[in-house]
Amino acid sequence: MPVDTHQHVALVTGASSGIGLATALRLQQAGLVVYGAARRVDRMQQLTDAGVHVVAMDVTDDASATAGVERVLAEHGRIDVLVNNAGYGSYGAVEDVPIDEARRQFEVNVFGAARLAQLVLPGMRARRSGTIVNISSMGGRITTPFGAWYHGTKFALEAVSDCLRLETAPFGIDVVVVEPGGIRTEWSGIAAEHLRATSGRGAYAERANAVATSFDSETMARRSSPPELIAATIARAVTARRPRTRYAVGFGAKPLIALRRLLPDRAWDALILRATA
Ligand code: NDP
């Protein structure tokens, strides 16, 4: 296949659902060549129909991530935009979550993203341009009970992104952090499932079950923004001449992050303990 080196090329991880799916479609509409990556390629016909290239990829598997990036480079010669979006919420009390599961949470949400950045950076440096968008969360700025490992990964991703921005700025590369608030996707169902399975019985059961119920409640769904809102923000960031370093968007993101900055720890704890009782 001839290599087209003109059009800008984007690789979006976690494209089989939610924010990643909406982002792949949105970037495609914006005129980029888009590759959408995920494990469940059987769920990605909508992307194929829209002209998005589908890549089978497990971000925790080095060979799989490397092969995915090599395929894009073989077909289009470049990756201008990497959207590190693949992720999930491994919820459960710190006392209950097996450490192997905590490691897995970091493998997907942090190390997977970092590995993909490593794979695309040589090309970006050579062209002296490129944008890496890391999907953090408002949970990368605030904390809630039973979210220790999820928040841990997102706080880590925020710091890794800030370091990466400093390191790659001299090469003309932008690093953007997106901090979604509550978004209507499969995320909350998966987080609720983890929470019930991990802490739904035992010392933390009462509060854990209440939090899990709130995650998959109608109210939560009503209080969530559509994934297209995040997709539009990402499209704006990657097409901006000078993107912001952080975009907090979606239900609750801006007010909760602002509130956390204002409140002392004990005041925040009291607020969250009341809200999760
Ligand atoms: P979804 O569960 O709808 O989508 C998650 C995506 O991540 C899926 O496409 C899934 O694909 C992919 N994924 C998970 N594990 C892996 C893996 N090991 N390798 C490759 N892909 C993987 O959730 P969202 O769209 O909501 O989540 C997208 C991002 O947004 C996540 O990082 C999440 O933490 C973040 N976020 C979400 C919020 C929300 O309220 N929804 C709020 C704040 C942040 P597959 O299983 O097919 O591999």
GROMACS .gro file of C-alpha atoms and ligand atoms in nm:
model
  325
    1MET     CA    1   0.000   0.000   0.000
    2PRO     CA    2   0.145   0.343  -0.088
    3VAL     CA    3   0.232   0.556   0.213
    4ASP     CA    4   0.035   0.883   0.231
    5THR     CA    5   0.249   1.130   0.421
    6HIS     CA    6   0.027   1.437   0.383
    7GLN     CA    7  -0.285   1.387   0.591
    8HIS     CA    8  -0.256   1.407   0.969
    9VAL     CA    9  -0.293   1.070   1.137
   10ALA     CA   10  -0.445   0.999   1.480
   11LEU     CA   11  -0.435   0.687   1.695
   12VAL     CA   12  -0.712   0.665   1.956
   13THR     CA   13  -0.702   0.390   2.219
   14GLY     CA   14  -1.013   0.255   2.391
   15ALA     CA   15  -1.210   0.317   2.071
   16SER     CA   16  -1.460   0.031   2.112
   17SER     CA   17  -1.681   0.230   2.347
   18GLY     CA   18  -1.769   0.562   2.507
   19ILE     CA   19  -1.525   0.852   2.483
   20GLY     CA   20  -1.278   0.672   2.254
   21LEU     CA   21  -1.549   0.569   2.007
   22ALA     CA   22  -1.691   0.922   1.995
   23THR     CA   23  -1.341   1.070   1.962
   24ALA     CA   24  -1.240   0.843   1.675
   25LEU     CA   25  -1.556   0.942   1.486
   26ARG     CA   26  -1.509   1.311   1.563
   27LEU     CA   27  -1.145   1.322   1.451
   28GLN     CA   28  -1.240   1.136   1.134
   29GLN     CA   29  -1.507   1.402   1.066
   30ALA     CA   30  -1.243   1.669   1.129
   31GLY     CA   31  -1.046   1.529   0.835
   32LEU     CA   32  -0.778   1.324   1.008
   33VAL     CA   33  -0.688   0.969   0.915
   34VAL     CA   34  -0.797   0.785   1.228
   35TYR     CA   35  -0.696   0.451   1.374
   36GLY     CA   36  -0.915   0.329   1.659
   37ALA     CA   37  -0.763   0.066   1.888
   38ALA     CA   38  -0.919  -0.168   2.143
   39ARG     CA   39  -0.940  -0.534   2.233
   40ARG     CA   40  -1.304  -0.589   2.132
   41VAL     CA   41  -1.277  -0.531   1.759
   42ASP     CA   42  -1.609  -0.713   1.710
   43ARG     CA   43  -1.767  -0.402   1.867
   44MET     CA   44  -1.613  -0.161   1.619
   45GLN     CA   45  -1.813  -0.206   1.298
   46GLN     CA   46  -1.953   0.146   1.337
   47LEU     CA   47  -1.599   0.281   1.311
   48THR     CA   48  -1.517   0.071   1.005
   49ASP     CA   49  -1.839   0.192   0.840
   50ALA     CA   50  -1.736   0.552   0.907
   51GLY     CA   51  -1.393   0.500   0.751
   52VAL     CA   52  -1.194   0.470   1.072
   53HIS     CA   53  -0.923   0.203   1.064
   54VAL     CA   54  -0.971  -0.055   1.336
   55VAL     CA   55  -0.671  -0.196   1.523
   56ALA     CA   56  -0.684  -0.488   1.767
   57MET     CA   57  -0.476  -0.378   2.063
   58ASP     CA   58  -0.436  -0.460   2.428
   59VAL     CA   59  -0.247  -0.164   2.572
   60THR     CA   60  -0.101  -0.384   2.847
   61ASP     CA   61   0.063  -0.614   2.592
   62ASP     CA   62   0.387  -0.467   2.459
   63ALA     CA   63   0.387  -0.679   2.142
   64SER     CA   64   0.027  -0.579   2.068
   65ALA     CA   65   0.091  -0.205   2.122
   66THR     CA   66   0.410  -0.217   1.914
   67ALA     CA   67   0.240  -0.405   1.630
   68GLY     CA   68  -0.049  -0.157   1.629
   69VAL     CA   69   0.180   0.145   1.602
   70GLU     CA   70   0.397  -0.027   1.340
   71ARG     CA   71   0.089  -0.096   1.131
   72VAL     CA   72  -0.012   0.272   1.131
   73LEU     CA   73   0.342   0.377   1.043
   74ALA     CA   74   0.360   0.119   0.763
   75GLU     CA   75   0.029   0.238   0.617
   76HIS     CA   76   0.059   0.614   0.668
   77GLY     CA   77   0.417   0.685   0.767
   78ARG     CA   78   0.330   0.900   1.068
   79ILE     CA   79   0.127   0.945   1.383
   80ASP     CA   80   0.054   1.311   1.454
   81VAL     CA   81  -0.197   1.264   1.733
   82LEU     CA   82  -0.207   0.999   2.005
   83VAL     CA   83  -0.516   0.991   2.225
   84ASN     CA   84  -0.442   0.772   2.528
   85ASN     CA   85  -0.799   0.700   2.632
   86ALA     CA   86  -0.814   0.325   2.715
   87GLY     CA   87  -0.893   0.284   3.081
   88TYR     CA   88  -1.127   0.153   3.347
   89GLY     CA   89  -1.212   0.211   3.711
   90SER     CA   90  -1.092  -0.059   3.946
   91TYR     CA   91  -1.303   0.027   4.250
   92GLY     CA   92  -1.285  -0.136   4.591
   93ALA     CA   93  -1.154  -0.062   4.940
   94VAL     CA   94  -0.774  -0.048   4.961
   95GLU     CA   95  -0.793  -0.326   5.220
   96ASP     CA   96  -0.983  -0.551   4.979
   97VAL     CA   97  -0.834  -0.494   4.633
   98PRO     CA   98  -0.578  -0.766   4.553
   99ILE     CA   99  -0.245  -0.600   4.480
  100ASP     CA  100  -0.232  -0.781   4.145
  101GLU     CA  101  -0.552  -0.600   4.047
  102ALA     CA  102  -0.405  -0.267   4.162
  103ARG     CA  103  -0.105  -0.343   3.939
  104ARG     CA  104  -0.335  -0.422   3.649
  105GLN     CA  105  -0.511  -0.090   3.699
  106PHE     CA  106  -0.176   0.085   3.659
  107GLU     CA  107  -0.082  -0.137   3.363
  108VAL     CA  108  -0.388  -0.022   3.168
  109ASN     CA  109  -0.435   0.339   3.280
  110VAL     CA  110  -0.072   0.449   3.317
  111PHE     CA  111   0.189   0.213   3.174
  112GLY     CA  112  -0.017   0.138   2.862
  113ALA     CA  113  -0.044   0.511   2.792
  114ALA     CA  114   0.324   0.569   2.863
  115ARG     CA  115   0.430   0.280   2.637
  116LEU     CA  116   0.226   0.418   2.347
  117ALA     CA  117   0.381   0.760   2.401
  118GLN     CA  118   0.725   0.596   2.380
  119LEU     CA  119   0.628   0.430   2.053
  120VAL     CA  120   0.500   0.746   1.880
  121LEU     CA  121   0.757   0.995   2.012
  122PRO     CA  122   1.049   0.911   1.779
  123GLY     CA  123   0.837   1.003   1.473
  124MET     CA  124   0.697   1.313   1.641
  125ARG     CA  125   1.046   1.430   1.738
  126ALA     CA  126   1.173   1.372   1.385
  127ARG     CA  127   0.890   1.586   1.242
  128ARG     CA  128   0.918   1.832   1.532
  129SER     CA  129   0.542   1.822   1.579
  130GLY     CA  130   0.271   1.612   1.734
  131THR     CA  131   0.011   1.606   2.009
  132ILE     CA  132  -0.033   1.350   2.283
  133VAL     CA  133  -0.369   1.371   2.459
  134ASN     CA  134  -0.389   1.181   2.786
  135ILE     CA  135  -0.740   1.117   2.916
  136SER     CA  136  -0.717   1.162   3.288
  137SER     CA  137  -1.032   1.241   3.487
  138MET     CA  138  -1.162   1.487   3.740
  139GLY     CA  139  -1.058   1.186   3.950
  140GLY     CA  140  -0.700   1.289   3.870
  141ARG     CA  141  -0.755   1.598   4.085
  142ILE     CA  142  -1.000   1.482   4.353
  143THR     CA  143  -1.039   1.168   4.566
  144THR     CA  144  -1.337   0.959   4.674
  145PRO     CA  145  -1.367   0.641   4.885
  146PHE     CA  146  -1.310   0.307   4.708
  147GLY     CA  147  -1.137   0.479   4.417
  148ALA     CA  148  -0.783   0.461   4.553
  149TRP     CA  149  -0.628   0.273   4.263
  150TYR     CA  150  -0.829   0.454   3.998
  151HIS     CA  151  -0.743   0.793   4.145
  152GLY     CA  152  -0.387   0.671   4.193
  153THR     CA  153  -0.356   0.599   3.821
  154LYS     CA  154  -0.514   0.927   3.718
  155PHE     CA  155  -0.303   1.136   3.959
  156ALA     CA  156  -0.002   0.950   3.818
  157LEU     CA  157  -0.110   1.018   3.460
  158GLU     CA  158  -0.141   1.389   3.543
  159ALA     CA  159   0.217   1.399   3.674
  160VAL     CA  160   0.355   1.186   3.390
  161SER     CA  161   0.183   1.418   3.142
  162ASP     CA  162   0.330   1.728   3.306
  163CYS     CA  163   0.681   1.579   3.293
  164LEU     CA  164   0.633   1.465   2.935
  165ARG     CA  165   0.516   1.814   2.835
  166LEU     CA  166   0.835   1.963   2.978
  167GLU     CA  167   1.054   1.703   2.809
  168THR     CA  168   0.895   1.719   2.466
  169ALA     CA  169   0.823   2.093   2.434
  170PRO     CA  170   1.172   2.157   2.290
  171PHE     CA  171   1.080   1.913   2.007
  172GLY     CA  172   0.761   2.101   1.921
  173ILE     CA  173   0.535   1.835   2.075
  174ASP     CA  174   0.223   1.923   2.277
  175VAL     CA  175   0.095   1.717   2.569
  176VAL     CA  176  -0.266   1.777   2.668
  177VAL     CA  177  -0.452   1.643   2.970
  178VAL     CA  178  -0.829   1.601   2.948
  179GLU     CA  179  -1.017   1.569   3.276
  180PRO     CA  180  -1.371   1.446   3.207
  181GLY     CA  181  -1.640   1.473   3.472
  182GLY     CA  182  -1.928   1.225   3.475
  183ILE     CA  183  -1.974   1.089   3.121
  184ARG     CA  184  -2.239   0.842   3.002
  185THR     CA  185  -2.033   0.539   2.893
  186GLU     CA  186  -1.968   0.182   3.008
  187TRP     CA  187  -1.725   0.318   3.268
  188SER     CA  188  -1.964   0.347   3.566
  189GLY     CA  189  -2.113  -0.002   3.517
  190ILE     CA  190  -1.765  -0.155   3.510
  191ALA     CA  191  -1.657   0.044   3.819
  192ALA     CA  192  -1.974  -0.061   4.005
  193GLU     CA  193  -1.913  -0.425   3.912
  194HIS     CA  194  -1.555  -0.410   4.044
  195LEU     CA  195  -1.671  -0.240   4.364
  196ARG     CA  196  -1.945  -0.496   4.438
  197ALA     CA  197  -1.719  -0.789   4.358
  198THR     CA  198  -1.435  -0.654   4.574
  199SER     CA  199  -1.603  -0.487   4.872
  200GLY     CA  200  -1.971  -0.578   4.838
  201ARG     CA  201  -1.935  -0.809   5.139
  202GLY     CA  202  -1.733  -0.757   5.454
  203ALA     CA  203  -1.632  -0.457   5.660
  204TYR     CA  204  -1.690  -0.195   5.390
  205ALA     CA  205  -2.004  -0.350   5.242
  206GLU     CA  206  -2.264  -0.095   5.342
  207ARG     CA  207  -2.093   0.212   5.202
  208ALA     CA  208  -1.941   0.021   4.909
  209ASN     CA  209  -2.280  -0.108   4.797
  210ALA     CA  210  -2.430   0.241   4.833
  211VAL     CA  211  -2.153   0.387   4.614
  212ALA     CA  212  -2.192   0.104   4.360
  213THR     CA  213  -2.568   0.165   4.347
  214SER     CA  214  -2.511   0.535   4.290
  215PHE     CA  215  -2.269   0.450   4.005
  216ASP     CA  216  -2.528   0.261   3.806
  217SER     CA  217  -2.831   0.466   3.911
  218GLU     CA  218  -3.068   0.662   3.689
  219THR     CA  219  -2.960   0.978   3.871
  220MET     CA  220  -2.598   0.917   3.777
  221ALA     CA  221  -2.699   0.865   3.414
  222ARG     CA  222  -2.902   1.189   3.421
  223ARG     CA  223  -2.614   1.374   3.580
  224SER     CA  224  -2.368   1.265   3.313
  225SER     CA  225  -2.261   1.437   2.996
  226PRO     CA  226  -2.250   1.263   2.657
  227PRO     CA  227  -1.912   1.131   2.537
  228GLU     CA  228  -1.943   1.353   2.230
  229LEU     CA  229  -1.870   1.651   2.457
  230ILE     CA  230  -1.527   1.510   2.540
  231ALA     CA  231  -1.472   1.413   2.176
  232ALA     CA  232  -1.542   1.772   2.070
  233THR     CA  233  -1.298   1.902   2.332
  234ILE     CA  234  -1.027   1.663   2.212
  235ALA     CA  235  -1.088   1.767   1.851
  236ARG     CA  236  -1.056   2.132   1.955
  237ALA     CA  237  -0.734   2.062   2.143
  238VAL     CA  238  -0.565   1.872   1.862
  239THR     CA  239  -0.656   2.129   1.598
  240ALA     CA  240  -0.563   2.432   1.813
  241ARG     CA  241  -0.243   2.616   1.727
  242ARG     CA  242  -0.162   2.630   2.097
  243PRO     CA  243  -0.383   2.394   2.301
  244ARG     CA  244  -0.439   2.439   2.671
  245THR     CA  245  -0.244   2.205   2.897
  246ARG     CA  246  -0.564   2.089   3.072
  247TYR     CA  247  -0.930   2.068   2.978
  248ALA     CA  248  -1.177   1.991   3.259
  249VAL     CA  249  -1.510   1.914   3.090
  250GLY     CA  250  -1.832   1.726   3.155
  251PHE     CA  251  -2.064   1.698   3.450
  252GLY     CA  252  -1.912   1.821   3.775
  253ALA     CA  253  -1.552   1.845   3.654
  254LYS     CA  254  -1.489   2.218   3.687
  255PRO     CA  255  -1.679   2.281   4.014
  256LEU     CA  256  -1.544   1.973   4.191
  257ILE     CA  257  -1.183   2.041   4.095
  258ALA     CA  258  -1.222   2.404   4.204
  259LEU     CA  259  -1.386   2.302   4.531
  260ARG     CA  260  -1.108   2.054   4.608
  261ARG     CA  261  -0.849   2.328   4.558
  262LEU     CA  262  -1.033   2.558   4.796
  263LEU     CA  263  -1.122   2.319   5.077
  264PRO     CA  264  -0.881   2.193   5.341
  265ASP     CA  265  -0.850   1.811   5.357
  266ARG     CA  266  -1.088   1.767   5.652
  267ALA     CA  267  -1.358   1.980   5.491
  268TRP     CA  268  -1.330   1.783   5.167
  269ASP     CA  269  -1.345   1.453   5.360
  270ALA     CA  270  -1.658   1.564   5.548
  271LEU     CA  271  -1.828   1.666   5.223
  272ILE     CA  272  -1.744   1.340   5.046
  273LEU     CA  273  -1.827   1.120   5.346
  274ARG     CA  274  -2.170   1.284   5.363
  275ALA     CA  275  -2.220   1.242   4.989
  276THR     CA  276  -2.123   0.873   4.994
  277ALA     CA  277  -2.302   0.769   5.316
  278NDP     P1  278  -1.573   0.277   2.848
  278NDP     O1  279  -1.572   0.165   2.944
  278NDP     O2  280  -1.699   0.305   2.773
  278NDP     O3  281  -1.453   0.260   2.742
  278NDP     C1  282  -1.325   0.219   2.784
  278NDP     C2  283  -1.242   0.181   2.665
  278NDP     O4  284  -1.112   0.141   2.712
  278NDP     C3  285  -1.300   0.065   2.587
  278NDP     O5  286  -1.294   0.094   2.450
  278NDP     C4  287  -1.209  -0.051   2.622
  278NDP     O6  288  -1.196  -0.135   2.508
  278NDP     C5  289  -1.077   0.021   2.646
  278NDP     N1  290  -0.984  -0.062   2.725
  278NDP     C6  291  -0.997  -0.103   2.852
  278NDP     N2  292  -0.894  -0.182   2.885
  278NDP     C7  293  -0.814  -0.190   2.775
  278NDP     C8  294  -0.691  -0.255   2.744
  278NDP     N3  295  -0.628  -0.332   2.832
  278NDP     N4  296  -0.638  -0.240   2.619
  278NDP     C9  297  -0.701  -0.165   2.528
  278NDP     N5  298  -0.816  -0.100   2.550
  278NDP    C10  299  -0.872  -0.113   2.672
  278NDP     O7  300  -1.530   0.405   2.933
  278NDP     P2  301  -1.506   0.560   2.894
  278NDP     O8  302  -1.523   0.584   2.751
  278NDP     O9  303  -1.580   0.639   2.991
  278NDP    O10  304  -1.352   0.569   2.935
  278NDP    C11  305  -1.251   0.627   2.854
  278NDP    C12  306  -1.151   0.699   2.942
  278NDP    O11  307  -1.215   0.810   3.007
  278NDP    C13  308  -1.093   0.613   3.055
  278NDP    O12  309  -0.956   0.638   3.067
  278NDP    C14  310  -1.168   0.663   3.178
  278NDP    O13  311  -1.097   0.643   3.296
  278NDP    C15  312  -1.185   0.810   3.144
  278NDP     N6  313  -1.290   0.879   3.217
  278NDP    C16  314  -1.421   0.841   3.209
  278NDP    C17  315  -1.518   0.907   3.281
  278NDP    C18  316  -1.663   0.869   3.278
  278NDP    O14  317  -1.742   0.920   3.360
  278NDP     N7  318  -1.707   0.785   3.186
  278NDP    C19  319  -1.484   1.020   3.368
  278NDP    C20  320  -1.345   1.053   3.368
  278NDP    C21  321  -1.253   0.985   3.295
  278NDP     P3  322  -1.182  -0.294   2.509
  278NDP    O15  323  -1.244  -0.344   2.638
  278NDP    O16  324  -1.255  -0.336   2.386
  278NDP    O17  325  -1.036  -0.316   2.499
   0.00000   0.00000   0.00000
